[in-house]
Coordinates of C-alpha atoms in Angstrom, one line a residue:
M1 CA 10.4 -29.6 -18.8
I2 CA 13.0 -26.9 -19.3
A3 CA 11.5 -25.0 -16.4
L4 CA 11.8 -28.0 -14.1
E5 CA 15.4 -28.7 -15.2
K6 CA 16.2 -25.0 -14.6
G7 CA 14.5 -25.4 -11.2
I8 CA 16.7 -28.3 -10.2
G9 CA 19.8 -26.4 -11.3
W10 CA 18.8 -23.3 -9.3
G11 CA 17.8 -25.4 -6.3
A12 CA 14.3 -24.1 -6.4
D13 CA 11.7 -25.5 -3.9
V14 CA 8.8 -24.5 -6.2
V15 CA 8.4 -24.1 -9.9
M16 CA 5.2 -22.3 -11.0
M17 CA 4.1 -22.9 -14.6
Q18 CA 1.3 -21.5 -16.7
E19 CA -0.2 -23.1 -19.8
P20 CA 1.5 -26.5 -19.0
V21 CA 1.6 -29.3 -21.6
V22 CA -1.7 -31.1 -21.7
E23 CA -1.5 -34.7 -20.7
K24 CA -2.8 -37.2 -23.3
E25 CA -3.7 -40.8 -23.2
G26 CA -0.6 -42.9 -22.8
Y27 CA 1.5 -39.8 -22.1
N28 CA 1.9 -38.7 -18.5
I29 CA 4.0 -35.8 -17.3
S30 CA 6.3 -36.5 -14.4
H31 CA 9.7 -35.5 -13.0
P32 CA 12.0 -37.3 -10.6
G33 CA 12.9 -34.1 -8.7
Y34 CA 9.4 -32.6 -8.3
R35 CA 5.9 -33.5 -7.3
L36 CA 3.5 -32.0 -9.9
V37 CA 0.2 -30.4 -8.8
R38 CA -2.0 -29.6 -11.7
G39 CA -4.6 -26.9 -11.7
G40 CA -6.2 -26.1 -15.0
R41 CA -4.0 -23.7 -17.0
T42 CA -1.6 -23.6 -14.1
M43 CA 0.7 -26.3 -12.6
T44 CA 2.9 -26.1 -9.6
A45 CA 5.9 -28.3 -9.1
I46 CA 7.1 -28.9 -5.5
R47 CA 10.5 -30.3 -4.8
R48 CA 10.4 -33.8 -3.5
D49 CA 13.2 -33.3 -0.9
T50 CA 12.1 -29.8 0.1
H51 CA 12.4 -28.8 3.8
L52 CA 9.1 -26.7 3.5
E53 CA 5.6 -27.9 4.3
F54 CA 3.0 -27.3 1.6
S55 CA -0.8 -27.4 1.8
E56 CA -3.0 -26.4 -1.2
V57 CA -6.0 -24.2 -0.6
D58 CA -8.9 -24.1 -3.0
M59 CA -9.8 -20.5 -3.6
G60 CA -11.7 -20.8 -6.9
G61 CA -10.4 -19.4 -10.2
D62 CA -11.4 -22.5 -12.2
G63 CA -7.9 -24.0 -12.4
D64 CA -6.2 -20.7 -13.3
V65 CA -5.3 -19.8 -9.7
Q66 CA -3.4 -22.2 -7.4
V67 CA -2.9 -21.2 -3.7
F68 CA -0.4 -22.9 -1.4
D69 CA 0.2 -22.2 2.3
I70 CA 3.9 -22.8 3.2
K71 CA 5.4 -23.4 6.5
Y72 CA 9.2 -23.0 7.2
P73 CA 11.1 -25.2 9.7
S74 CA 11.4 -22.0 11.8
G75 CA 7.6 -21.9 12.1
R76 CA 7.2 -18.9 9.8
E77 CA 4.3 -19.1 7.3
M78 CA 3.6 -17.5 4.0
R79 CA 1.2 -17.9 1.1
L80 CA 2.2 -18.5 -2.6
V81 CA -0.2 -18.0 -5.4
N82 CA 0.3 -19.2 -9.0
V83 CA -1.8 -17.2 -11.5
Y84 CA -2.6 -17.4 -15.2
D85 CA -4.9 -14.5 -16.1
Q86 CA -6.1 -14.9 -19.6
L87 CA -9.3 -15.3 -21.6
R88 CA -10.6 -18.9 -21.8
Q89 CA -10.9 -20.5 -25.2
V90 CA -13.8 -22.7 -26.0
E91 CA -13.4 -24.8 -29.2
G92 CA -10.8 -22.3 -30.5
V93 CA -13.0 -19.2 -29.8
R94 CA -12.0 -16.9 -27.0
S95 CA -14.8 -16.2 -24.5
Q96 CA -15.1 -12.9 -22.7
G97 CA -14.3 -14.2 -19.2
R98 CA -11.0 -14.5 -17.4
P99 CA -11.4 -17.3 -14.8
A100 CA -8.5 -16.1 -12.7
Q101 CA -10.4 -13.0 -11.9
T102 CA -13.3 -14.9 -10.5
A103 CA -11.2 -16.4 -7.7
R104 CA -12.1 -15.5 -4.1
W105 CA -9.4 -12.7 -3.9
K106 CA -10.5 -11.3 -0.6
E107 CA -9.9 -14.6 1.0
I108 CA -6.7 -15.2 -0.9
M109 CA -5.3 -11.9 0.3
G110 CA -6.1 -12.7 3.9
R111 CA -2.4 -13.2 4.8
N112 CA 0.3 -10.8 5.8
K113 CA 3.0 -12.7 4.1
I114 CA 1.9 -13.4 0.5
M115 CA 3.7 -13.7 -2.8
L116 CA 1.8 -13.9 -6.2
G117 CA 3.5 -14.8 -9.5
G118 CA 2.6 -15.9 -12.9
D119 CA 1.5 -14.8 -16.4
W120 CA -0.7 -11.8 -15.9
N121 CA -1.2 -10.9 -19.6
A122 CA -1.4 -7.2 -18.5
H123 CA 0.4 -4.3 -20.1
S124 CA 1.1 -1.1 -18.1
D125 CA 4.0 1.3 -17.8
R126 CA 3.6 0.8 -14.0
W127 CA 5.8 -2.3 -14.3
D128 CA 7.0 -2.3 -17.9
P129 CA 9.3 0.6 -18.8
E130 CA 8.9 -0.2 -22.5
C131 CA 5.1 -0.7 -22.3
P132 CA 3.1 -0.6 -25.5
P133 CA -0.4 1.0 -25.1
K134 CA -2.0 -0.1 -21.8
R135 CA -4.2 -3.2 -22.1
D136 CA -5.9 -5.5 -19.7
E137 CA -4.2 -4.0 -16.7
V138 CA -7.2 -2.8 -14.6
F139 CA -7.7 -6.0 -12.6
L140 CA -4.1 -6.2 -11.6
T141 CA -3.6 -2.6 -10.8
N142 CA -6.7 -2.5 -8.7
L143 CA -5.5 -5.7 -6.8
M144 CA -2.2 -4.0 -6.2
D145 CA -3.7 -0.8 -5.0
E146 CA -6.4 -2.4 -2.8
Y147 CA -3.9 -4.6 -0.9
E148 CA -0.8 -2.4 -1.1
L149 CA 1.2 -4.7 -3.2
T150 CA 4.3 -3.9 -5.2
D151 CA 5.7 -5.5 -8.4
V152 CA 9.1 -7.1 -8.2
T153 CA 10.9 -7.2 -11.6
N154 CA 14.3 -6.4 -13.0
G155 CA 12.7 -4.4 -15.9
E156 CA 13.5 -7.0 -18.5
G157 CA 10.9 -8.2 -21.0
T158 CA 9.6 -11.7 -20.5
H159 CA 7.3 -12.3 -23.5
T160 CA 8.4 -12.1 -27.2
N161 CA 5.9 -11.4 -29.9
T162 CA 6.5 -11.3 -33.7
R163 CA 4.1 -9.3 -35.8
N164 CA 4.6 -8.3 -39.5
G165 CA 8.2 -9.5 -39.2
E166 CA 9.0 -7.2 -36.3
I167 CA 9.9 -8.6 -32.8
S168 CA 8.6 -6.9 -29.7
R169 CA 9.1 -7.8 -26.1
S170 CA 6.8 -7.1 -23.1
L171 CA 7.0 -7.6 -19.4
I172 CA 3.9 -9.6 -18.3
D173 CA 5.4 -12.4 -16.2
F174 CA 6.5 -11.3 -12.7
F175 CA 5.9 -11.4 -9.0
I176 CA 3.9 -9.0 -6.8
T177 CA 4.1 -9.0 -3.0
K178 CA 4.0 -6.8 0.1
A179 CA 6.8 -4.3 0.3
G180 CA 8.4 -6.0 3.3
M181 CA 8.9 -9.2 1.4
A182 CA 9.8 -7.4 -1.8
D183 CA 13.0 -6.1 -0.1
N184 CA 14.1 -9.7 0.3
L185 CA 13.5 -10.9 -3.2
E186 CA 16.2 -11.3 -5.8
I187 CA 14.9 -11.6 -9.4
A188 CA 16.6 -13.1 -12.5
T189 CA 15.1 -13.4 -16.0
D190 CA 16.3 -16.3 -18.2
L191 CA 15.3 -15.8 -21.8
A192 CA 17.0 -19.0 -23.0
T193 CA 13.8 -21.1 -23.4
T194 CA 12.0 -22.8 -26.2
S195 CA 8.9 -20.9 -25.3
D196 CA 7.9 -17.3 -26.2
H197 CA 8.0 -16.6 -22.5
A198 CA 11.1 -16.2 -20.2
I199 CA 11.6 -18.0 -17.0
V200 CA 11.6 -15.7 -14.0
C201 CA 13.5 -16.9 -10.9
A202 CA 12.8 -15.4 -7.5
H203 CA 15.1 -16.0 -4.6
L204 CA 13.4 -15.2 -1.3
R205 CA 15.9 -14.4 1.5
W206 CA 13.2 -14.4 4.2
D207 CA 14.0 -17.4 6.5
E208 CA 17.7 -17.0 7.1
G209 CA 17.3 -15.5 10.6
E210 CA 18.0 -12.0 11.7
G211 CA 21.7 -11.0 11.1
V212 CA 22.4 -8.3 8.6
K213 CA 19.4 -7.2 6.7
V214 CA 19.9 -6.7 3.0
S215 CA 17.6 -4.5 0.9
R216 CA 17.5 -5.3 -2.8
K217 CA 15.0 -2.6 -3.5
V218 CA 16.2 0.0 -6.0
T219 CA 16.8 3.2 -4.0
G220 CA 18.3 5.4 -6.7
W221 CA 20.0 5.7 -10.1
D222 CA 23.5 6.5 -11.3
I223 CA 22.8 10.0 -12.6
D224 CA 26.5 10.9 -12.5
G225 CA 27.3 7.9 -14.6
L226 CA 24.7 9.0 -17.2
K227 CA 26.4 12.4 -17.3
S228 CA 29.9 10.9 -18.0
E229 CA 31.6 11.4 -21.3
E230 CA 31.1 7.8 -22.3
E231 CA 27.3 8.1 -21.8
K232 CA 27.0 11.5 -23.5
E233 CA 25.1 10.2 -26.5
N234 CA 22.7 8.2 -24.3
C235 CA 22.2 11.2 -22.0
E236 CA 21.2 13.4 -24.9
K237 CA 18.7 10.7 -26.1
A238 CA 17.3 10.5 -22.6
K239 CA 16.8 14.3 -22.4
K240 CA 15.1 14.4 -25.8
Y241 CA 12.8 11.4 -24.9
W242 CA 11.7 13.1 -21.7
K243 CA 11.2 16.4 -23.3
D244 CA 9.0 14.9 -26.1
K245 CA 7.0 12.8 -23.6
S246 CA 6.4 15.6 -21.1
S247 CA 5.5 18.2 -23.8
E248 CA 2.3 16.2 -24.5
R249 CA 1.0 17.0 -21.1
S250 CA -1.4 19.9 -20.5
I251 CA 0.0 22.8 -18.4
L252 CA -1.5 23.3 -15.0
T253 CA -2.6 26.8 -13.8
E254 CA -3.8 28.4 -10.6
E255 CA -7.3 27.4 -11.7
S256 CA -6.4 23.7 -11.9
S257 CA -8.3 21.5 -9.4
R258 CA -6.7 19.5 -6.6
E259 CA -7.6 16.3 -8.5
E260 CA -5.8 17.5 -11.6
L261 CA -2.7 18.4 -9.6
Q262 CA -2.8 15.0 -7.9
K263 CA -3.1 13.1 -11.2
E264 CA -0.3 15.2 -12.7
A265 CA 2.0 14.5 -9.8
E266 CA 1.3 10.7 -10.0
W267 CA 2.0 10.8 -13.8
I268 CA 5.3 12.6 -13.3
Q269 CA 6.4 10.2 -10.6
R270 CA 5.4 7.1 -12.4
N271 CA 6.8 8.1 -15.8
F272 CA 10.0 9.7 -14.5
V273 CA 10.8 6.5 -12.5
N274 CA 10.2 4.4 -15.6
H275 CA 12.3 6.8 -17.6
L276 CA 15.2 6.6 -15.2
N277 CA 14.9 2.8 -15.1
R278 CA 15.2 2.8 -18.9
C279 CA 18.2 5.1 -19.3
C280 CA 20.2 4.9 -16.0
K281 CA 21.9 2.2 -14.2
K282 CA 19.9 1.2 -11.1
V283 CA 21.6 1.6 -7.7
K284 CA 20.7 -0.9 -4.9
V285 CA 21.9 0.3 -1.6
C286 CA 22.3 -2.3 1.1
A287 CA 24.4 -3.1 4.2
R288 CA 26.9 -4.9 1.9
S289 CA 27.4 -2.0 -0.5
K290 CA 31.2 -2.2 -0.2
R291 CA 33.7 -1.8 -3.0
W292 CA 35.2 -5.3 -2.2
W293 CA 31.7 -7.0 -2.4
N294 CA 31.4 -8.8 -5.7
E295 CA 29.4 -11.5 -7.5
E296 CA 31.9 -14.2 -6.5
I297 CA 31.3 -13.5 -2.8
A298 CA 27.6 -13.2 -3.4
E299 CA 27.5 -16.6 -5.1
N300 CA 29.6 -18.3 -2.3
R301 CA 27.1 -16.8 0.2
R302 CA 24.2 -18.3 -1.7
I303 CA 25.9 -21.7 -1.6
L304 CA 26.5 -21.4 2.1
G305 CA 22.9 -20.5 2.7
S306 CA 21.7 -23.5 0.7
L307 CA 24.0 -25.8 2.7
K308 CA 22.7 -24.4 6.0
R309 CA 19.1 -24.9 4.9
A310 CA 19.9 -28.5 3.8
R311 CA 21.5 -29.2 7.1

C-alpha cells in the first residue's frame, strides 16, 4: 500500500508492482484512488481519474508479465509492460523456469513506443555501476540488444540484501525503453519503504506537445570538478581503481584478431562509463541548461504541466 500512497502523492497514472500481497479469504486489497489489475506475481494499479485510456493485452508469461496499451488524449499511443523475472517456487522449492521469459516477447515488442519496467532480478555492470559478479542477466541483455533498448536508471541501488551481517545493495529494479523515449524520462529512486526494494518513479514527458525539447540523457561528466582540490582524494581513488581494474586485462598485439579488438573496445567503453558514473558528477545537457534554472523552477513547471493535463 505504500507504493499506492506514494503514487497518489506523485500524481502517478500507473503504479506497477511485483510480488504483491496475496489476497486471502476475508481480506481483499483495494484502494480508493486506483483500480487494481492483478496478474500473478505482478499487479498494476491504474488511477481511477486518469485521462489515459488503458487496454490490457494477454501476451503470456503466466502472470509474471502484464502488457497494457495506452492511448493519450492527443491520440498518441504507447505500450507499458510490467515484468517480474524470477524463478517460480512450488511448495517452497524453486523450480528451474522463469515464467516471464516464456511470454511472447516478439509480439510484445511489436510497438515503436514501448516502456518496460519491473523487478528483473538480473545483475550486470551494464546498468549497475556497483555490480557484484554477473548473474541471470543473459535474457535481459539479449532482449535489450535485439530490440535496441536502453536502460534508464539514476545509478542508485534498488534492492538491499543482508548476508553474514553485511548489507549490500544492487540495482535490479528499473525501466528499459527505446532511446527516443529514454530522453524524455525522469527517474527518481525512493528508498524509504518497508520492503527490501526501493520504489522507482518514472516521469514521462512525452505528451506535452512540441515546444522546447529537453534531453535528460547523461551526455558527459564533470571531469574538471573531479580534478578540483576538494575532490583530490576521490580523484586519487578513482585513478587507482581504474588502474587496478584495467591491469587485469590482457594486452593486445598486432597479432590480435578483429573480434578480440572489438571485445576489448566494448569492455573499455562499458567499464569506463560505469567508472565515470561511479566517481564523477553526471552532466545532463539540455535546452534549459542555464545558471538561473533551479529545482524550484523545475518543480513549478511540473505543477503547471499536471494542471494543463488535468484541464
